PDB file of C-alpha atoms in Angstrom:
ATOM      1  CA  ARG C 197     -13.837  56.635 -14.466  1.00 40.00           C
ATOM      2  CA  ASP C 198     -11.920  59.317 -15.526  1.00 41.00           C
ATOM      3  CA  TYR C 199     -10.833  59.814 -19.042  1.00 38.00           C
ATOM      4  CA  PRO C 200      -7.660  61.536 -20.710  1.00 40.00           C
ATOM      5  CA  THR C 201      -8.285  64.908 -22.800  1.00 38.00           C
ATOM      6  CA  ARG C 202      -8.283  63.761 -26.362  1.00 37.00           C
ATOM      7  CA  GLN C 203      -6.844  66.197 -28.998  1.00 34.00           C
ATOM      8  CA  SER C 204      -9.402  67.178 -31.934  1.00 33.00           C
ATOM      9  CA  TYR C 205      -8.752  68.735 -35.277  1.00 28.00           C
ATOM     10  CA  CYS C 206     -12.035  69.449 -36.624  1.00 33.00           C
ATOM     11  CA  GLY C 207     -13.333  72.837 -35.797  1.00 33.00           C
ATOM     12  CA  ILE C 208     -16.995  73.672 -34.849  1.00 33.00           C
ATOM     13  CA  ARG C 209     -18.297  77.135 -35.767  1.00 37.00           C
ATOM     14  CA  HIS C 210     -20.140  79.361 -32.947  1.00 35.00           C
ATOM     15  CA  TYR C 211     -18.750  77.370 -30.310  1.00 37.00           C
ATOM     16  CA  GLY C 212     -15.804  77.957 -27.810  1.00 37.00           C
ATOM     17  CA  ARG C 213     -12.779  75.677 -27.372  1.00 37.00           C
ATOM     18  CA  ILE C 214     -10.665  74.755 -24.536  1.00 35.00           C
ATOM     19  CA  ARG C 215      -7.072  73.865 -24.289  1.00 31.00           C
ATOM     20  CA  ASN C 216      -5.997  70.422 -23.182  1.00 31.00           C
ATOM     21  CA  SER C 217      -2.946  69.865 -21.116  1.00 29.00           C
ATOM     22  CA  GLU C 218      -0.926  69.051 -23.998  1.00 28.00           C
ATOM     23  CA  GLY C 219      -1.458  72.504 -25.809  1.00 34.00           C
ATOM     24  CA  GLY C 220      -4.039  71.167 -28.230  1.00 38.00           C
ATOM     25  CA  ASN C 221      -7.675  72.249 -28.882  1.00 48.00           C
ATOM     26  CA  LYS C 222     -10.536  70.064 -27.774  1.00 55.00           C
ATOM     27  CA  LEU C 223     -14.191  70.623 -28.736  1.00 62.00           C
ATOM     28  CA  MET C 224     -16.307  71.409 -25.487  1.00 77.00           C
ATOM     29  CA  ALA C 225     -18.180  68.555 -24.691  1.00 93.00           C
ATOM     30  CA  TRP C 226     -21.930  68.460 -25.801  1.00 97.00           C
ATOM     31  CA  THR C 227     -24.931  68.393 -23.421  1.00 97.00           C
ATOM     32  CA  PHE C 228     -28.697  67.913 -24.812  1.00 98.00           C
ATOM     33  CA  THR C 229     -29.044  71.452 -24.483  1.00 97.00           C
ATOM     34  CA  THR C 230     -25.842  72.757 -26.513  1.00 97.00           C
ATOM     35  CA  LEU C 231     -26.048  69.790 -28.985  1.00 97.00           C
ATOM     36  CA  LYS C 232     -29.869  70.800 -30.023  1.00 98.00           C
ATOM     37  CA  THR C 233     -28.632  74.614 -30.501  1.00 97.00           C
ATOM     38  CA  ALA C 234     -25.849  73.534 -32.565  1.00 97.00           C
ATOM     39  CA  ILE C 235     -27.685  71.339 -34.871  1.00 98.00           C
ATOM     40  CA  GLN C 236     -30.295  74.191 -35.361  1.00 98.00           C
ATOM     41  CA  ASP C 237     -27.300  76.527 -36.017  1.00 97.00           C
ATOM     42  CA  TYR C 238     -25.617  74.378 -38.736  1.00 96.00           C
ATOM     43  CA  LEU C 239     -28.551  73.875 -40.541  1.00 97.00           C
ATOM     44  CA  GLU C 240     -30.119  77.639 -39.867  1.00 96.00           C
ATOM     45  CA  THR C 241     -33.547  76.378 -39.099  1.00 96.00           C
ATOM     46  CA  ASP C 242     -35.748  76.091 -35.950  1.00 96.00           C
ATOM     47  CA  GLU C 243     -38.899  75.039 -37.464  1.00 96.00           C
ATOM     48  CA  THR C 244     -41.060  73.774 -35.242  1.00 97.00           C
ATOM     49  CA  THR C 245     -41.915  70.440 -36.350  1.00 97.00           C
ATOM     50  CA  PHE C 246     -37.867  70.066 -36.795  1.00 98.00           C
ATOM     51  CA  VAL C 247     -37.279  71.211 -33.219  1.00 97.00           C
ATOM     52  CA  ASN C 248     -39.555  68.905 -31.932  1.00 98.00           C
ATOM     53  CA  ASN C 249     -37.965  65.910 -33.486  1.00 98.00           C
ATOM     54  CA  LEU C 250     -34.673  66.836 -32.382  1.00 98.00           C
ATOM     55  CA  PRO C 251     -34.458  64.101 -29.572  1.00 98.00           C
ATOM     56  CA  THR C 252     -35.488  61.366 -32.126  1.00 98.00           C
ATOM     57  CA  ILE C 253     -33.128  62.630 -34.755  1.00 98.00           C
ATOM     58  CA  ILE C 254     -30.239  62.422 -31.893  1.00 98.00           C
ATOM     59  CA  LYS C 255     -31.218  59.051 -30.894  1.00 98.00           C
ATOM     60  CA  GLN C 256     -30.850  57.945 -34.611  1.00 97.00           C
ATOM     61  CA  ALA C 257     -27.422  59.219 -34.905  1.00 98.00           C
ATOM     62  CA  GLU C 258     -26.387  57.571 -31.408  1.00 97.00           C
ATOM     63  CA  ASP C 259     -27.929  54.064 -32.706  1.00 95.00           C
ATOM     64  CA  ARG C 260     -26.013  54.613 -35.661  1.00 95.00           C
ATOM     65  CA  ILE C 261     -22.553  55.040 -34.126  1.00 96.00           C
ATOM     66  CA  LEU C 262     -23.042  52.326 -31.498  1.00 92.00           C
ATOM     67  CA  LYS C 263     -23.784  49.654 -33.951  1.00 90.00           C
ATOM     68  CA  ALA C 264     -20.847  50.985 -36.130  1.00 92.00           C
ATOM     69  CA  VAL C 265     -17.978  50.821 -33.699  1.00 90.00           C
ATOM     70  CA  GLN C 266     -17.601  48.681 -30.390  1.00 85.00           C
ATOM     71  CA  LEU C 267     -15.999  50.610 -27.525  1.00 86.00           C
ATOM     72  CA  PRO C 268     -14.457  49.065 -24.588  1.00 85.00           C
ATOM     73  CA  ASP C 269     -16.551  51.719 -22.484  1.00 88.00           C
ATOM     74  CA  PHE C 270     -19.712  50.130 -23.414  1.00 92.00           C
ATOM     75  CA  ARG C 271     -19.057  46.633 -22.047  1.00 92.00           C
ATOM     76  CA  LYS C 272     -20.604  45.580 -19.006  1.00 93.00           C
ATOM     77  CA  ASN C 273     -20.910  42.672 -16.615  1.00 95.00           C
ATOM     78  CA  VAL C 274     -24.233  41.305 -15.011  1.00 96.00           C
ATOM     79  CA  THR C 275     -24.907  38.082 -12.904  1.00 96.00           C
ATOM     80  CA  GLY C 276     -28.360  36.310 -13.039  1.00 95.00           C
ATOM     81  CA  GLN C 277     -29.480  32.778 -12.442  1.00 95.00           C
ATOM     82  CA  THR C 278     -30.846  30.024 -14.756  1.00 96.00           C
ATOM     83  CA  SER C 279     -33.764  28.035 -13.476  1.00 96.00           C
ATOM     84  CA  ASP C 280     -33.891  23.998 -13.186  1.00 97.00           C
ATOM     85  CA  GLY C 281     -35.660  22.921 -16.175  1.00 96.00           C
ATOM     86  CA  ASN C 282     -35.816  26.012 -17.886  1.00 96.00           C
ATOM     87  CA  LYS C 283     -33.708  26.272 -20.979  1.00 96.00           C
ATOM     88  CA  TYR C 284     -34.450  30.244 -21.474  1.00 97.00           C
ATOM     89  CA  LEU C 285     -32.649  32.965 -19.842  1.00 97.00           C
ATOM     90  CA  GLN C 286     -33.640  36.693 -20.162  1.00 96.00           C
ATOM     91  CA  ALA C 287     -31.097  39.167 -21.517  1.00 96.00           C
ATOM     92  CA  PRO C 288     -30.456  42.679 -19.698  1.00 95.00           C
ATOM     93  CA  THR C 289     -32.941  45.457 -21.074  1.00 93.00           C
ATOM     94  CA  ASP C 290     -29.687  47.181 -22.491  1.00 94.00           C
ATOM     95  CA  PHE C 291     -28.315  44.393 -24.199  1.00 95.00           C
ATOM     96  CA  LEU C 292     -26.987  44.654 -28.018  1.00 92.00           C
ATOM     97  CA  ALA C 293     -24.413  41.695 -28.248  1.00 93.00           C
ATOM     98  CA  PRO C 294     -22.775  39.195 -26.057  1.00 95.00           C
ATOM     99  CA  TYR C 295     -18.851  38.706 -25.511  1.00 94.00           C
ATOM    100  CA  SER C 296     -19.462  35.608 -23.022  1.00 96.00           C
ATOM    101  CA  LEU C 297     -21.575  33.775 -21.056  1.00 97.00           C
ATOM    102  CA  ALA C 298     -20.333  31.675 -18.136  1.00 97.00           C
ATOM    103  CA  ILE C 299     -22.076  29.700 -15.453  1.00 97.00           C
ATOM    104  CA  ASP C 300     -21.004  28.903 -11.800  1.00 96.00           C
ATOM    105  CA  ASN C 301     -20.372  25.215 -11.343  1.00 95.00           C
ATOM    106  CA  SER C 302     -18.008  24.938  -8.563  1.00 93.00           C
ATOM    107  CA  GLY C 303     -15.921  27.128 -11.094  1.00 93.00           C
ATOM    108  CA  SER C 304     -16.579  29.420 -13.736  1.00 94.00           C
ATOM    109  CA  GLU C 305     -17.538  27.455 -17.066  1.00 96.00           C
ATOM    110  CA  PHE C 306     -17.861  29.522 -20.266  1.00 97.00           C
ATOM    111  CA  LEU C 307     -20.611  28.272 -22.613  1.00 97.00           C
ATOM    112  CA  ILE C 308     -19.818  28.379 -26.343  1.00 97.00           C
ATOM    113  CA  PHE C 309     -21.849  30.452 -28.582  1.00 97.00           C
ATOM    114  CA  LYS C 310     -23.738  28.636 -31.112  1.00 97.00           C
ATOM    115  CA  ASP C 311     -26.957  29.522 -33.163  1.00 95.00           C
ATOM    116  CA  VAL C 312     -30.276  28.268 -32.429  1.00 96.00           C
ATOM    117  CA  ASN C 313     -30.533  25.428 -35.030  1.00 96.00           C
ATOM    118  CA  PHE C 314     -27.698  24.145 -33.401  1.00 97.00           C
ATOM    119  CA  ILE C 315     -29.337  24.047 -29.961  1.00 96.00           C
ATOM    120  CA  ARG C 316     -32.402  22.497 -31.250  1.00 95.00           C
ATOM    121  CA  GLU C 317     -30.556  19.809 -33.158  1.00 95.00           C
ATOM    122  CA  ALA C 318     -28.159  18.732 -30.827  1.00 95.00           C
ATOM    123  CA  TYR C 319     -30.782  18.737 -27.887  1.00 96.00           C
ATOM    124  CA  PRO C 320     -34.193  18.222 -29.210  1.00 94.00           C
ATOM    125  CA  VAL C 321     -36.020  16.672 -26.217  1.00 94.00           C
ATOM    126  CA  ALA C 322     -36.171  19.946 -23.866  1.00 89.00           C
ATOM    127  CA  THR C 323     -36.830  17.768 -20.545  1.00 92.00           C
ATOM    128  CA  THR C 324     -33.275  16.292 -20.989  1.00 92.00           C
ATOM    129  CA  LYS C 325     -31.452  18.231 -18.241  1.00 96.00           C
ATOM    130  CA  SER C 326     -27.618  18.502 -17.798  1.00 96.00           C
ATOM    131  CA  VAL C 327     -24.835  21.129 -17.195  1.00 97.00           C
ATOM    132  CA  PRO C 328     -25.304  23.761 -19.977  1.00 97.00           C
ATOM    133  CA  LYS C 329     -22.570  23.998 -22.514  1.00 97.00           C
ATOM    134  CA  TYR C 330     -23.833  25.850 -25.352  1.00 97.00           C
ATOM    135  CA  TYR C 331     -26.038  29.072 -25.513  1.00 97.00           C
ATOM    136  CA  ALA C 332     -27.491  30.922 -28.509  1.00 97.00           C
ATOM    137  CA  LEU C 333     -29.635  34.285 -29.017  1.00 96.00           C
ATOM    138  CA  PHE C 334     -33.023  33.161 -29.182  1.00 96.00           C
ATOM    139  CA  ASP C 335     -34.456  36.436 -29.826  1.00 94.00           C
ATOM    140  CA  ALA C 336     -33.548  40.223 -29.012  1.00 89.00           C
ATOM    141  CA  GLU C 337     -34.371  39.607 -25.352  1.00 93.00           C
ATOM    142  CA  THR C 338     -33.632  35.807 -24.762  1.00 96.00           C
ATOM    143  CA  PHE C 339     -31.033  33.272 -24.646  1.00 97.00           C
ATOM    144  CA  ILE C 340     -31.347  29.731 -25.248  1.00 97.00           C
ATOM    145  CA  LEU C 341     -29.455  27.024 -23.374  1.00 97.00           C
ATOM    146  CA  GLY C 342     -28.239  23.558 -24.210  1.00 96.00           C
ATOM    147  CA  PRO C 343     -28.624  21.338 -22.514  1.00 96.00           C
ATOM    148  CA  THR C 344     -31.559  22.423 -20.471  1.00 97.00           C
ATOM    149  CA  PRO C 345     -30.109  23.475 -16.907  1.00 97.00           C
ATOM    150  CA  ASN C 346     -30.416  20.727 -14.171  1.00 96.00           C
ATOM    151  CA  ALA C 347     -29.916  23.437 -11.374  1.00 96.00           C
ATOM    152  CA  ASN C 348     -29.965  27.009 -10.420  1.00 97.00           C
ATOM    153  CA  PHE C 349     -26.901  27.990 -11.639  1.00 97.00           C
ATOM    154  CA  THR C 350     -25.301  31.279 -11.006  1.00 97.00           C
ATOM    155  CA  ALA C 351     -24.817  33.028 -14.579  1.00 97.00           C
ATOM    156  CA  GLU C 352     -22.533  36.118 -15.550  1.00 97.00           C
ATOM    157  CA  LEU C 353     -22.896  37.779 -18.689  1.00 97.00           C
ATOM    158  CA  HIS C 354     -20.357  39.856 -20.267  1.00 96.00           C
ATOM    159  CA  TYR C 355     -21.886  42.004 -23.107  1.00 95.00           C
ATOM    160  CA  PHE C 356     -21.999  45.072 -25.203  1.00 94.00           C
ATOM    161  CA  TYR C 357     -24.704  47.403 -23.886  1.00 94.00           C
ATOM    162  CA  LYS C 358     -26.838  50.336 -25.159  1.00 93.00           C
ATOM    163  CA  PRO C 359     -25.587  53.248 -22.999  1.00 93.00           C
ATOM    164  CA  GLU C 360     -28.239  55.829 -22.016  1.00 94.00           C
ATOM    165  CA  SER C 361     -29.069  58.507 -24.649  1.00 96.00           C
ATOM    166  CA  ILE C 362     -28.050  62.018 -24.064  1.00 97.00           C
ATOM    167  CA  THR C 363     -31.818  63.013 -24.382  1.00 97.00           C
ATOM    168  CA  ALA C 364     -32.456  60.945 -21.515  1.00 96.00           C
ATOM    169  CA  SER C 365     -29.583  61.457 -19.204  1.00 94.00           C
ATOM    170  CA  SER C 366     -30.592  63.368 -15.844  1.00 94.00           C
ATOM    171  CA  SER C 367     -27.451  64.999 -16.225  1.00 95.00           C
ATOM    172  CA  GLY C 368     -27.805  66.023 -19.781  1.00 95.00           C
ATOM    173  CA  THR C 369     -24.639  64.406 -20.750  1.00 96.00           C
ATOM    174  CA  SER C 370     -23.306  61.130 -22.306  1.00 96.00           C
ATOM    175  CA  TRP C 371     -20.139  59.167 -23.266  1.00 94.00           C
ATOM    176  CA  LEU C 372     -20.484  60.237 -26.956  1.00 96.00           C
ATOM    177  CA  GLY C 373     -21.220  63.642 -26.090  1.00 96.00           C
ATOM    178  CA  THR C 374     -17.945  63.942 -24.115  1.00 94.00           C
ATOM    179  CA  ASN C 375     -15.526  61.719 -25.789  1.00 93.00           C
ATOM    180  CA  ALA C 376     -16.603  61.477 -29.440  1.00 95.00           C
ATOM    181  CA  GLU C 377     -18.196  65.079 -29.864  1.00 95.00           C
ATOM    182  CA  THR C 378     -17.403  65.460 -33.563  1.00 96.00           C
ATOM    183  CA  THR C 379     -18.739  61.926 -34.631  1.00 97.00           C
ATOM    184  CA  LEU C 380     -22.087  62.539 -32.734  1.00 97.00           C
ATOM    185  CA  LEU C 381     -22.495  66.172 -34.269  1.00 97.00           C
ATOM    186  CA  TYR C 382     -21.889  64.949 -37.704  1.00 98.00           C
ATOM    187  CA  GLY C 383     -24.168  61.823 -36.916  1.00 98.00           C
ATOM    188  CA  CYS C 384     -26.779  64.155 -35.904  1.00 98.00           C
ATOM    189  CA  LEU C 385     -26.639  66.738 -38.856  1.00 98.00           C
ATOM    190  CA  VAL C 386     -26.621  63.752 -41.512  1.00 98.00           C
ATOM    191  CA  GLU C 387     -29.869  62.506 -39.671  1.00 98.00           C
ATOM    192  CA  ALA C 388     -31.223  66.183 -39.495  1.00 98.00           C
ATOM    193  CA  TYR C 389     -30.627  66.961 -43.038  1.00 97.00           C
ATOM    194  CA  THR C 390     -32.220  63.797 -44.094  1.00 97.00           C
ATOM    195  CA  PHE C 391     -35.307  64.965 -42.171  1.00 97.00           C
ATOM    196  CA  LEU C 392     -35.256  68.255 -43.753  1.00 97.00           C
ATOM    197  CA  LYS C 393     -34.634  66.595 -47.206  1.00 96.00           C
ATOM    198  CA  GLY C 394     -31.573  68.561 -47.689  1.00 94.00           C
ATOM    199  CA  GLU C 395     -29.507  69.444 -50.773  1.00 95.00           C
ATOM    200  CA  PRO C 396     -27.407  66.570 -51.937  1.00 95.00           C
ATOM    201  CA  ASP C 397     -24.064  68.165 -52.317  1.00 95.00           C
ATOM    202  CA  LEU C 398     -24.210  69.501 -48.420  1.00 95.00           C
ATOM    203  CA  MET C 399     -25.255  65.905 -47.344  1.00 97.00           C
ATOM    204  CA  GLN C 400     -22.306  64.348 -49.153  1.00 96.00           C
ATOM    205  CA  LEU C 401     -20.216  67.015 -47.077  1.00 96.00           C
ATOM    206  CA  TYR C 402     -21.841  66.037 -43.864  1.00 97.00           C
ATOM    207  CA  VAL C 403     -21.616  62.215 -44.630  1.00 97.00           C
ATOM    208  CA  ALA C 404     -17.811  62.660 -45.419  1.00 97.00           C
ATOM    209  CA  ARG C 405     -17.135  64.426 -42.181  1.00 97.00           C
ATOM    210  CA  TYR C 406     -19.157  61.693 -40.107  1.00 97.00           C
ATOM    211  CA  ASP C 407     -17.380  58.990 -42.150  1.00 97.00           C
ATOM    212  CA  ASP C 408     -14.010  60.355 -41.321  1.00 96.00           C
ATOM    213  CA  ALA C 409     -14.765  61.158 -37.661  1.00 96.00           C
ATOM    214  CA  LEU C 410     -16.130  57.491 -37.297  1.00 96.00           C
ATOM    215  CA  LYS C 411     -13.242  56.272 -38.683  1.00 94.00           C
ATOM    216  CA  ASN C 412     -10.905  57.980 -35.923  1.00 92.00           C
ATOM    217  CA  LEU C 413     -13.494  56.317 -33.302  1.00 92.00           C
ATOM    218  CA  LYS C 414     -12.997  53.171 -34.529  1.00 90.00           C
ATOM    219  CA  GLU C 415      -9.172  53.265 -34.574  1.00 87.00           C
ATOM    220  CA  LEU C 416      -9.558  54.307 -30.813  1.00 82.00           C
ATOM    221  CA  GLY C 417     -12.158  51.792 -29.517  1.00 69.00           C
ATOM    222  CA  GLU C 418     -11.025  48.724 -32.055  1.00 74.00           C
ATOM    223  CA  GLY C 419      -7.273  49.682 -32.225  1.00 59.00           C
ATOM    224  CA  TYR C 420      -5.719  51.849 -29.454  1.00 52.00           C
ATOM    225  CA  ASP C 421      -8.002  50.227 -26.696  1.00 51.00           C
ATOM    226  CA  THR C 422      -7.402  46.916 -27.420  1.00 52.00           C
ATOM    227  CA  THR C 423      -3.614  46.862 -27.183  1.00 52.00           C
ATOM    228  CA  ASP C 424      -0.599  48.364 -25.943  1.00 55.00           C
ATOM    229  CA  SER C 425       2.888  49.154 -26.609  1.00 52.00           C
ATOM    230  CA  TYR C 426       4.059  46.680 -24.483  1.00 53.00           C
ATOM    231  CA  ARG C 427       3.096  43.983 -26.505  1.00 58.00           C
ATOM    232  CA  SER C 428       2.587  45.727 -30.070  1.00 56.00           C
ATOM    233  CA  GLY C 429       4.949  48.185 -30.062  1.00 58.00           C
ATOM    234  CA  ALA C 430       4.574  51.815 -30.454  1.00 53.00           C
ATOM    235  CA  VAL C 431       3.065  53.370 -33.505  1.00 49.00           C
ATOM    236  CA  ARG C 432       5.374  54.469 -36.048  1.00 52.00           C
ATOM    237  CA  LYS C 433       5.054  56.399 -39.524  1.00 49.00           C
ATOM    238  CA  ALA C 434       7.908  56.025 -42.122  1.00 60.00           C
ATOM    239  CA  ARG C 435       9.709  59.289 -42.655  1.00 56.00           C
ATOM    240  CA  THR C 436       9.035  61.492 -45.607  1.00 58.00           C
TER     241      THR C 436
END
């Protein structure tokens, strides 16, 4: 998938900038290597224990971002199969949260999301089988269906997934590193400075920069990417 170049207004010291097609500036995309270097340069330390913990620090920042904003780029569809007589369905290994679950019963039938207690109370006898109508998160890795499936149905899950970390990517890149450079950088600085037990005043600065970048990312992912000008009209600001 190709992403348009987005303009960024927050500068990064020590690192070059590229011009986009609209004449604005955009931070160069991070790789695992350049991100580690940037963190060390900002915090002016290359202490061995700190450097060895950078992959963990970066993953903590990624996790913080992913759980704070829902981006359409992190939606995924997978198909699986229920088992006749088995009320449980395995979730994907990169699963974070569900958007929908449907089964093919001579056509797609979307299940209604409930909690486990509802399904337990509505269908107390696990051996009572029928076409599932409801589903719930039994635990972080498993769905529970109600009633218990009476056939092997093809299931389609649309879900919010956890992308591969920039620390583990074979290319050394990630969506966040390419499209949310400022958010990722300051998220890493917050986690790194926490590790170093840094000064409170500078920590407040990093947190403020992170919060501001995250706000912009949320506006993109939960605002601009979920509507269009045809339905909602163009964004307008009052004249001053």
